[in-house]
């Protein structure tokens, strides 16, 4: 029996029992099914936000809401009292096999979840990478004995010959990790924080310098939660050009993209603790 408190989305209360609200229940099932398809609450939250999907109170769905919903055992016909789940008297909304599949995905490390779809977005730095001779470096891949090998190759090496550039090819995973690590360091630097705040003020976004600093600090743990397509989108948003030399790399940031990133990070920050506790 329902003993009181907030009534979960998907139900109403009649005679101290939860009764399914069909329209809301369809929304619950849709969220479970789509999370299973994409494997990322961040990615799904962005999609649902763009589609205008709301909570019962009319607020747009965010990642915090999704994690709470996906972990609510009411939806499989149970009630929880003092941390222990008991069979409820209400009908479940979500089938047990769907619940188990979703929670099998949630139990994986976020990095493993991202890796599952890495092949869908293999070229994180496409269009951004340039060799020492100024020519673009294009993504390529080969498969040997069932294993995928990804590289970025200087276009002049392919079209003219290997003597055209001292850097002929770079393993994709190696250069992508180096760029992301450098990007994380840059976003925490005082210079970038000040530039981002200036961009936010110029755009009349109303962010304080402290809010900018806090949001950029949140970027580091948030990165591992992002779906590969979202990682690629953020890199394209922030990076104008990456120049490769025999001794290292240099990254040119898009100042105008920093303020946009802050707006997104401020939205993600409240869900960060929930994300870590449920994964």
mmCIF file of C-alpha atoms in Angstrom:
data_model
loop_
_atom_site.group_PDB
_atom_site.id
_atom_site.type_symbol
_atom_site.label_atom_id
_atom_site.label_comp_id
_atom_site.label_asym_id
_atom_site.label_seq_id
_atom_site.Cartn_x
_atom_site.Cartn_y
_atom_site.Cartn_z
ATOM 1 C CA UNK A 1 0.000 0.000 0.000
ATOM 2 C CA UNK A 2 1.091 3.579 -0.668
ATOM 3 C CA UNK A 3 1.931 5.178 2.677
ATOM 4 C CA UNK A 4 2.119 8.743 1.425
ATOM 5 C CA UNK A 5 4.725 11.120 0.043
ATOM 6 C CA UNK A 6 5.522 12.270 -3.469
ATOM 7 C CA UNK A 7 3.649 10.195 -6.043
ATOM 8 C CA UNK A 8 6.057 9.007 -8.748
ATOM 9 C CA UNK A 9 5.564 10.046 -12.337
ATOM 10 C CA UNK A 10 3.442 7.392 -14.036
ATOM 11 C CA UNK A 11 1.056 6.822 -11.122
ATOM 12 C CA UNK A 12 -1.824 8.395 -9.209
ATOM 13 C CA UNK A 13 -3.175 7.349 -5.801
ATOM 14 C CA UNK A 14 -6.591 5.758 -5.305
ATOM 15 C CA UNK A 15 -7.628 4.227 -1.976
ATOM 16 C CA UNK A 16 -4.016 4.282 -0.764
ATOM 17 C CA UNK A 17 -2.844 2.343 -3.806
ATOM 18 C CA UNK A 18 -0.791 3.426 -6.788
ATOM 19 C CA UNK A 19 -2.703 3.265 -10.065
ATOM 20 C CA UNK A 20 -1.011 3.596 -13.438
ATOM 21 C CA UNK A 21 -1.496 6.812 -15.423
ATOM 22 C CA UNK A 22 -1.283 5.528 -18.991
ATOM 23 C CA UNK A 23 0.116 8.648 -20.666
ATOM 24 C CA UNK A 24 2.835 9.162 -18.047
ATOM 25 C CA UNK A 25 3.606 5.441 -17.961
ATOM 26 C CA UNK A 26 4.278 5.506 -21.709
ATOM 27 C CA UNK A 27 6.815 8.267 -21.081
ATOM 28 C CA UNK A 28 8.538 6.152 -18.401
ATOM 29 C CA UNK A 29 8.846 3.146 -20.718
ATOM 30 C CA UNK A 30 10.121 5.374 -23.519
ATOM 31 C CA UNK A 31 12.885 6.717 -21.269
ATOM 32 C CA UNK A 32 13.990 3.244 -20.177
ATOM 33 C CA UNK A 33 14.003 1.949 -23.758
ATOM 34 C CA UNK A 34 15.886 4.919 -25.177
ATOM 35 C CA UNK A 35 18.480 4.838 -22.406
ATOM 36 C CA UNK A 36 19.132 1.200 -23.244
ATOM 37 C CA UNK A 37 19.650 2.154 -26.883
ATOM 38 C CA UNK A 38 22.140 4.970 -26.288
ATOM 39 C CA UNK A 39 23.687 3.952 -22.940
ATOM 40 C CA UNK A 40 24.184 7.559 -21.795
ATOM 41 C CA UNK A 41 21.956 9.651 -19.521
ATOM 42 C CA UNK A 42 23.771 12.790 -20.696
ATOM 43 C CA UNK A 43 23.086 12.032 -24.343
ATOM 44 C CA UNK A 44 19.465 11.077 -23.656
ATOM 45 C CA UNK A 45 18.858 14.178 -21.512
ATOM 46 C CA UNK A 46 20.024 16.410 -24.358
ATOM 47 C CA UNK A 47 17.748 14.631 -26.824
ATOM 48 C CA UNK A 48 14.713 14.829 -24.528
ATOM 49 C CA UNK A 49 15.479 18.465 -23.733
ATOM 50 C CA UNK A 50 15.455 19.319 -27.459
ATOM 51 C CA UNK A 51 12.209 17.388 -27.896
ATOM 52 C CA UNK A 52 10.561 19.346 -25.069
ATOM 53 C CA UNK A 53 9.917 16.320 -22.827
ATOM 54 C CA UNK A 54 8.939 17.526 -19.348
ATOM 55 C CA UNK A 55 8.383 16.255 -15.823
ATOM 56 C CA UNK A 56 4.957 16.354 -14.182
ATOM 57 C CA UNK A 57 5.684 19.874 -12.916
ATOM 58 C CA UNK A 58 6.436 21.075 -16.442
ATOM 59 C CA UNK A 59 10.221 21.300 -16.081
ATOM 60 C CA UNK A 60 12.328 20.034 -18.952
ATOM 61 C CA UNK A 61 13.896 16.642 -18.266
ATOM 62 C CA UNK A 62 17.548 16.799 -17.200
ATOM 63 C CA UNK A 63 20.166 14.193 -16.349
ATOM 64 C CA UNK A 64 19.508 14.410 -12.603
ATOM 65 C CA UNK A 65 15.848 13.538 -13.173
ATOM 66 C CA UNK A 66 16.797 10.639 -15.484
ATOM 67 C CA UNK A 67 19.130 8.997 -12.954
ATOM 68 C CA UNK A 68 16.472 9.204 -10.229
ATOM 69 C CA UNK A 69 13.826 7.794 -12.544
ATOM 70 C CA UNK A 70 16.011 4.941 -13.806
ATOM 71 C CA UNK A 71 16.766 3.900 -10.222
ATOM 72 C CA UNK A 72 13.202 4.111 -8.856
ATOM 73 C CA UNK A 73 12.152 0.552 -7.998
ATOM 74 C CA UNK A 74 8.493 1.585 -7.902
ATOM 75 C CA UNK A 75 8.509 1.087 -11.652
ATOM 76 C CA UNK A 76 9.079 -2.673 -11.278
ATOM 77 C CA UNK A 77 6.271 -3.045 -8.727
ATOM 78 C CA UNK A 78 8.335 -2.636 -5.543
ATOM 79 C CA UNK A 79 8.371 -0.194 -2.636
ATOM 80 C CA UNK A 80 11.456 0.754 -0.654
ATOM 81 C CA UNK A 81 11.385 1.264 3.101
ATOM 82 C CA UNK A 82 14.559 2.198 4.999
ATOM 83 C CA UNK A 83 16.706 1.021 2.124
ATOM 84 C CA UNK A 84 15.002 -2.371 1.690
ATOM 85 C CA UNK A 85 12.788 -3.203 -1.309
ATOM 86 C CA UNK A 86 9.499 -5.076 -0.811
ATOM 87 C CA UNK A 87 6.858 -6.287 -3.284
ATOM 88 C CA UNK A 88 4.219 -3.586 -3.715
ATOM 89 C CA UNK A 89 0.494 -3.904 -4.326
ATOM 90 C CA UNK A 90 0.678 -1.779 -7.485
ATOM 91 C CA UNK A 91 1.206 -2.819 -11.090
ATOM 92 C CA UNK A 92 4.723 -2.316 -12.514
ATOM 93 C CA UNK A 93 5.267 0.023 -15.431
ATOM 94 C CA UNK A 94 8.621 -1.393 -16.543
ATOM 95 C CA UNK A 95 9.174 -5.069 -17.350
ATOM 96 C CA UNK A 96 11.775 -6.745 -15.180
ATOM 97 C CA UNK A 97 13.966 -7.764 -18.123
ATOM 98 C CA UNK A 98 14.101 -4.156 -19.357
ATOM 99 C CA UNK A 99 14.966 -2.959 -15.838
ATOM 100 C CA UNK A 100 17.751 -5.547 -15.567
ATOM 101 C CA UNK A 101 19.220 -4.569 -18.938
ATOM 102 C CA UNK A 102 19.183 -0.872 -18.041
ATOM 103 C CA UNK A 103 20.872 -1.528 -14.708
ATOM 104 C CA UNK A 104 23.437 -3.766 -16.312
ATOM 105 C CA UNK A 105 24.344 -0.758 -18.450
ATOM 106 C CA UNK A 106 24.331 1.610 -15.458
ATOM 107 C CA UNK A 107 26.636 -0.744 -13.563
ATOM 108 C CA UNK A 108 29.348 -0.329 -16.178
ATOM 109 C CA UNK A 109 32.048 2.282 -15.765
ATOM 110 C CA UNK A 110 31.115 5.427 -17.767
ATOM 111 C CA UNK A 111 34.305 5.027 -19.779
ATOM 112 C CA UNK A 112 33.252 1.504 -20.765
ATOM 113 C CA UNK A 113 29.821 2.754 -21.773
ATOM 114 C CA UNK A 114 31.392 5.422 -23.958
ATOM 115 C CA UNK A 115 33.724 2.881 -25.544
ATOM 116 C CA UNK A 116 30.739 0.783 -26.608
ATOM 117 C CA UNK A 117 29.786 3.378 -29.189
ATOM 118 C CA UNK A 118 33.232 4.769 -29.940
ATOM 119 C CA UNK A 119 33.134 3.244 -33.426
ATOM 120 C CA UNK A 120 30.121 5.436 -34.211
ATOM 121 C CA UNK A 121 32.212 8.581 -33.693
ATOM 122 C CA UNK A 122 35.772 7.453 -34.370
ATOM 123 C CA UNK A 123 37.283 10.722 -35.655
ATOM 124 C CA UNK A 124 37.188 13.036 -32.639
ATOM 125 C CA UNK A 125 39.612 15.504 -34.284
ATOM 126 C CA UNK A 126 38.323 15.400 -37.852
ATOM 127 C CA UNK A 127 38.929 18.733 -39.603
ATOM 128 C CA UNK A 128 40.999 20.127 -36.716
ATOM 129 C CA UNK A 129 44.381 18.415 -37.067
ATOM 130 C CA UNK A 130 47.224 19.878 -39.178
ATOM 131 C CA UNK A 131 50.711 18.509 -39.856
ATOM 132 C CA UNK A 132 53.998 20.498 -39.651
ATOM 133 C CA UNK A 133 53.795 21.274 -43.380
ATOM 134 C CA UNK A 134 50.394 22.901 -42.890
ATOM 135 C CA UNK A 135 48.441 20.126 -44.584
ATOM 136 C CA UNK A 136 45.403 18.557 -42.938
ATOM 137 C CA UNK A 137 45.633 15.178 -41.244
ATOM 138 C CA UNK A 138 42.694 12.964 -42.174
ATOM 139 C CA UNK A 139 41.286 10.023 -40.207
ATOM 140 C CA UNK A 140 41.840 6.564 -41.636
ATOM 141 C CA UNK A 141 41.360 3.059 -40.337
ATOM 142 C CA UNK A 142 42.355 -0.495 -41.138
ATOM 143 C CA UNK A 143 41.258 -3.798 -39.689
ATOM 144 C CA UNK A 144 43.685 -6.666 -39.085
ATOM 145 C CA UNK A 145 42.675 -10.002 -37.596
ATOM 146 C CA UNK A 146 39.409 -8.492 -36.396
ATOM 147 C CA UNK A 147 41.085 -5.564 -34.634
ATOM 148 C CA UNK A 148 40.464 -1.940 -35.667
ATOM 149 C CA UNK A 149 43.480 0.368 -36.043
ATOM 150 C CA UNK A 150 42.740 4.091 -36.361
ATOM 151 C CA UNK A 151 45.199 6.754 -37.497
ATOM 152 C CA UNK A 152 45.380 10.346 -38.670
ATOM 153 C CA UNK A 153 47.429 10.586 -41.886
ATOM 154 C CA UNK A 154 48.906 13.719 -43.474
ATOM 155 C CA UNK A 155 47.109 14.250 -46.771
ATOM 156 C CA UNK A 156 50.274 15.189 -48.672
ATOM 157 C CA UNK A 157 51.853 11.878 -47.652
ATOM 158 C CA UNK A 158 48.951 10.023 -49.239
ATOM 159 C CA UNK A 159 48.725 12.171 -52.364
ATOM 160 C CA UNK A 160 52.399 12.972 -53.057
ATOM 161 C CA UNK A 161 54.699 10.853 -50.913
ATOM 162 C CA UNK A 162 56.199 10.272 -47.458
ATOM 163 C CA UNK A 163 58.998 12.799 -48.036
ATOM 164 C CA UNK A 164 56.516 15.703 -47.957
ATOM 165 C CA UNK A 165 56.185 15.790 -44.162
ATOM 166 C CA UNK A 166 58.204 14.694 -41.108
ATOM 167 C CA UNK A 167 54.972 13.575 -39.413
ATOM 168 C CA UNK A 168 53.337 11.028 -41.685
ATOM 169 C CA UNK A 169 50.744 9.410 -39.442
ATOM 170 C CA UNK A 170 49.714 9.397 -35.774
ATOM 171 C CA UNK A 171 47.735 6.715 -33.904
ATOM 172 C CA UNK A 172 44.258 8.191 -33.387
ATOM 173 C CA UNK A 173 43.853 7.064 -29.784
ATOM 174 C CA UNK A 174 47.214 8.542 -28.812
ATOM 175 C CA UNK A 175 46.645 12.014 -30.309
ATOM 176 C CA UNK A 176 43.013 12.154 -29.138
ATOM 177 C CA UNK A 177 44.045 11.405 -25.535
ATOM 178 C CA UNK A 178 46.801 14.017 -25.724
ATOM 179 C CA UNK A 179 44.400 16.681 -27.025
ATOM 180 C CA UNK A 180 41.717 15.913 -24.436
ATOM 181 C CA UNK A 181 44.257 15.961 -21.595
ATOM 182 C CA UNK A 182 45.643 19.276 -22.815
ATOM 183 C CA UNK A 183 42.128 20.652 -23.184
ATOM 184 C CA UNK A 184 41.334 19.708 -19.587
ATOM 185 C CA UNK A 185 44.447 21.535 -18.371
ATOM 186 C CA UNK A 186 43.676 24.608 -20.450
ATOM 187 C CA UNK A 187 40.115 24.882 -19.182
ATOM 188 C CA UNK A 188 41.369 24.967 -15.582
ATOM 189 C CA UNK A 189 43.980 27.661 -16.247
ATOM 190 C CA UNK A 190 43.385 31.172 -14.811
ATOM 191 C CA UNK A 191 43.906 32.736 -18.243
ATOM 192 C CA UNK A 192 41.143 30.677 -19.861
ATOM 193 C CA UNK A 193 38.807 31.251 -16.908
ATOM 194 C CA UNK A 194 39.228 35.018 -17.301
ATOM 195 C CA UNK A 195 38.757 34.827 -21.090
ATOM 196 C CA UNK A 196 35.621 32.737 -20.655
ATOM 197 C CA UNK A 197 34.194 35.177 -18.131
ATOM 198 C CA UNK A 198 34.902 38.042 -20.529
ATOM 199 C CA UNK A 199 33.125 36.164 -23.335
ATOM 200 C CA UNK A 200 30.164 35.482 -21.046
ATOM 201 C CA UNK A 201 29.943 39.165 -20.083
ATOM 202 C CA UNK A 202 30.149 40.219 -23.727
ATOM 203 C CA UNK A 203 27.271 37.885 -24.481
ATOM 204 C CA UNK A 204 25.294 39.243 -21.514
ATOM 205 C CA UNK A 205 24.893 35.722 -20.086
ATOM 206 C CA UNK A 206 24.984 36.891 -16.467
ATOM 207 C CA UNK A 207 27.697 34.522 -15.187
ATOM 208 C CA UNK A 208 29.971 35.551 -12.341
ATOM 209 C CA UNK A 209 33.674 34.731 -12.463
ATOM 210 C CA UNK A 210 33.127 32.210 -9.648
ATOM 211 C CA UNK A 211 30.371 30.465 -11.600
ATOM 212 C CA UNK A 212 32.624 30.271 -14.650
ATOM 213 C CA UNK A 213 35.455 28.785 -12.588
ATOM 214 C CA UNK A 214 33.154 26.230 -10.942
ATOM 215 C CA UNK A 215 31.640 25.151 -14.267
ATOM 216 C CA UNK A 216 35.039 24.683 -15.915
ATOM 217 C CA UNK A 217 36.232 22.620 -12.955
ATOM 218 C CA UNK A 218 33.135 20.413 -13.411
ATOM 219 C CA UNK A 219 34.186 19.718 -17.002
ATOM 220 C CA UNK A 220 36.907 17.273 -15.957
ATOM 221 C CA UNK A 221 34.720 14.622 -14.260
ATOM 222 C CA UNK A 222 31.843 15.285 -16.657
ATOM 223 C CA UNK A 223 33.932 14.368 -19.712
ATOM 224 C CA UNK A 224 33.962 10.642 -18.904
ATOM 225 C CA UNK A 225 30.156 10.665 -18.643
ATOM 226 C CA UNK A 226 29.672 12.050 -22.134
ATOM 227 C CA UNK A 227 28.541 9.973 -25.066
ATOM 228 C CA UNK A 228 31.227 9.930 -27.822
ATOM 229 C CA UNK A 229 29.069 12.057 -30.123
ATOM 230 C CA UNK A 230 28.803 14.658 -27.339
ATOM 231 C CA UNK A 231 32.564 14.571 -26.759
ATOM 232 C CA UNK A 232 33.132 15.211 -30.466
ATOM 233 C CA UNK A 233 30.600 18.060 -30.453
ATOM 234 C CA UNK A 234 32.301 19.775 -27.513
ATOM 235 C CA UNK A 235 35.755 19.418 -29.074
ATOM 236 C CA UNK A 236 34.430 20.977 -32.292
ATOM 237 C CA UNK A 237 32.813 23.734 -30.235
ATOM 238 C CA UNK A 238 35.989 24.599 -28.322
ATOM 239 C CA UNK A 239 38.852 23.919 -30.715
ATOM 240 C CA UNK A 240 39.644 25.979 -33.795
ATOM 241 C CA UNK A 241 42.852 24.212 -34.842
ATOM 242 C CA UNK A 242 45.439 21.715 -33.596
ATOM 243 C CA UNK A 243 48.954 21.948 -35.012
ATOM 244 C CA UNK A 244 51.147 18.860 -34.778
ATOM 245 C CA UNK A 245 54.938 19.096 -34.680
ATOM 246 C CA UNK A 246 57.654 16.512 -34.152
ATOM 247 C CA UNK A 247 58.018 17.825 -30.577
ATOM 248 C CA UNK A 248 54.348 18.109 -29.566
ATOM 249 C CA UNK A 249 51.045 19.813 -30.305
ATOM 250 C CA UNK A 250 49.540 23.292 -29.940
ATOM 251 C CA UNK A 251 45.831 23.965 -29.583
ATOM 252 C CA UNK A 252 44.005 27.101 -30.667
ATOM 253 C CA UNK A 253 40.711 27.523 -28.816
ATOM 254 C CA UNK A 254 37.508 29.153 -30.017
ATOM 255 C CA UNK A 255 36.905 31.885 -27.446
ATOM 256 C CA UNK A 256 33.302 32.285 -28.558
ATOM 257 C CA UNK A 257 32.656 28.610 -27.821
ATOM 258 C CA UNK A 258 33.714 28.845 -24.186
ATOM 259 C CA UNK A 259 30.655 30.791 -23.013
ATOM 260 C CA UNK A 260 28.370 28.271 -24.716
ATOM 261 C CA UNK A 261 30.173 25.464 -22.902
ATOM 262 C CA UNK A 262 29.670 27.222 -19.561
ATOM 263 C CA UNK A 263 25.910 27.373 -20.087
ATOM 264 C CA UNK A 264 25.869 23.615 -20.728
ATOM 265 C CA UNK A 265 28.164 22.770 -17.814
ATOM 266 C CA UNK A 266 26.060 24.809 -15.384
ATOM 267 C CA UNK A 267 23.052 22.719 -16.412
ATOM 268 C CA UNK A 268 24.999 19.463 -15.946
ATOM 269 C CA UNK A 269 26.630 20.340 -12.596
ATOM 270 C CA UNK A 270 23.640 19.562 -10.287
ATOM 271 C CA UNK A 271 23.452 16.015 -11.676
ATOM 272 C CA UNK A 272 27.133 15.247 -11.227
ATOM 273 C CA UNK A 273 26.874 13.740 -7.735
ATOM 274 C CA UNK A 274 23.878 11.643 -8.720
ATOM 275 C CA UNK A 275 25.700 10.363 -11.791
ATOM 276 C CA UNK A 276 28.715 9.232 -9.803
ATOM 277 C CA UNK A 277 26.649 7.598 -7.029
ATOM 278 C CA UNK A 278 24.501 5.593 -9.443
ATOM 279 C CA UNK A 279 27.306 4.429 -11.723
#
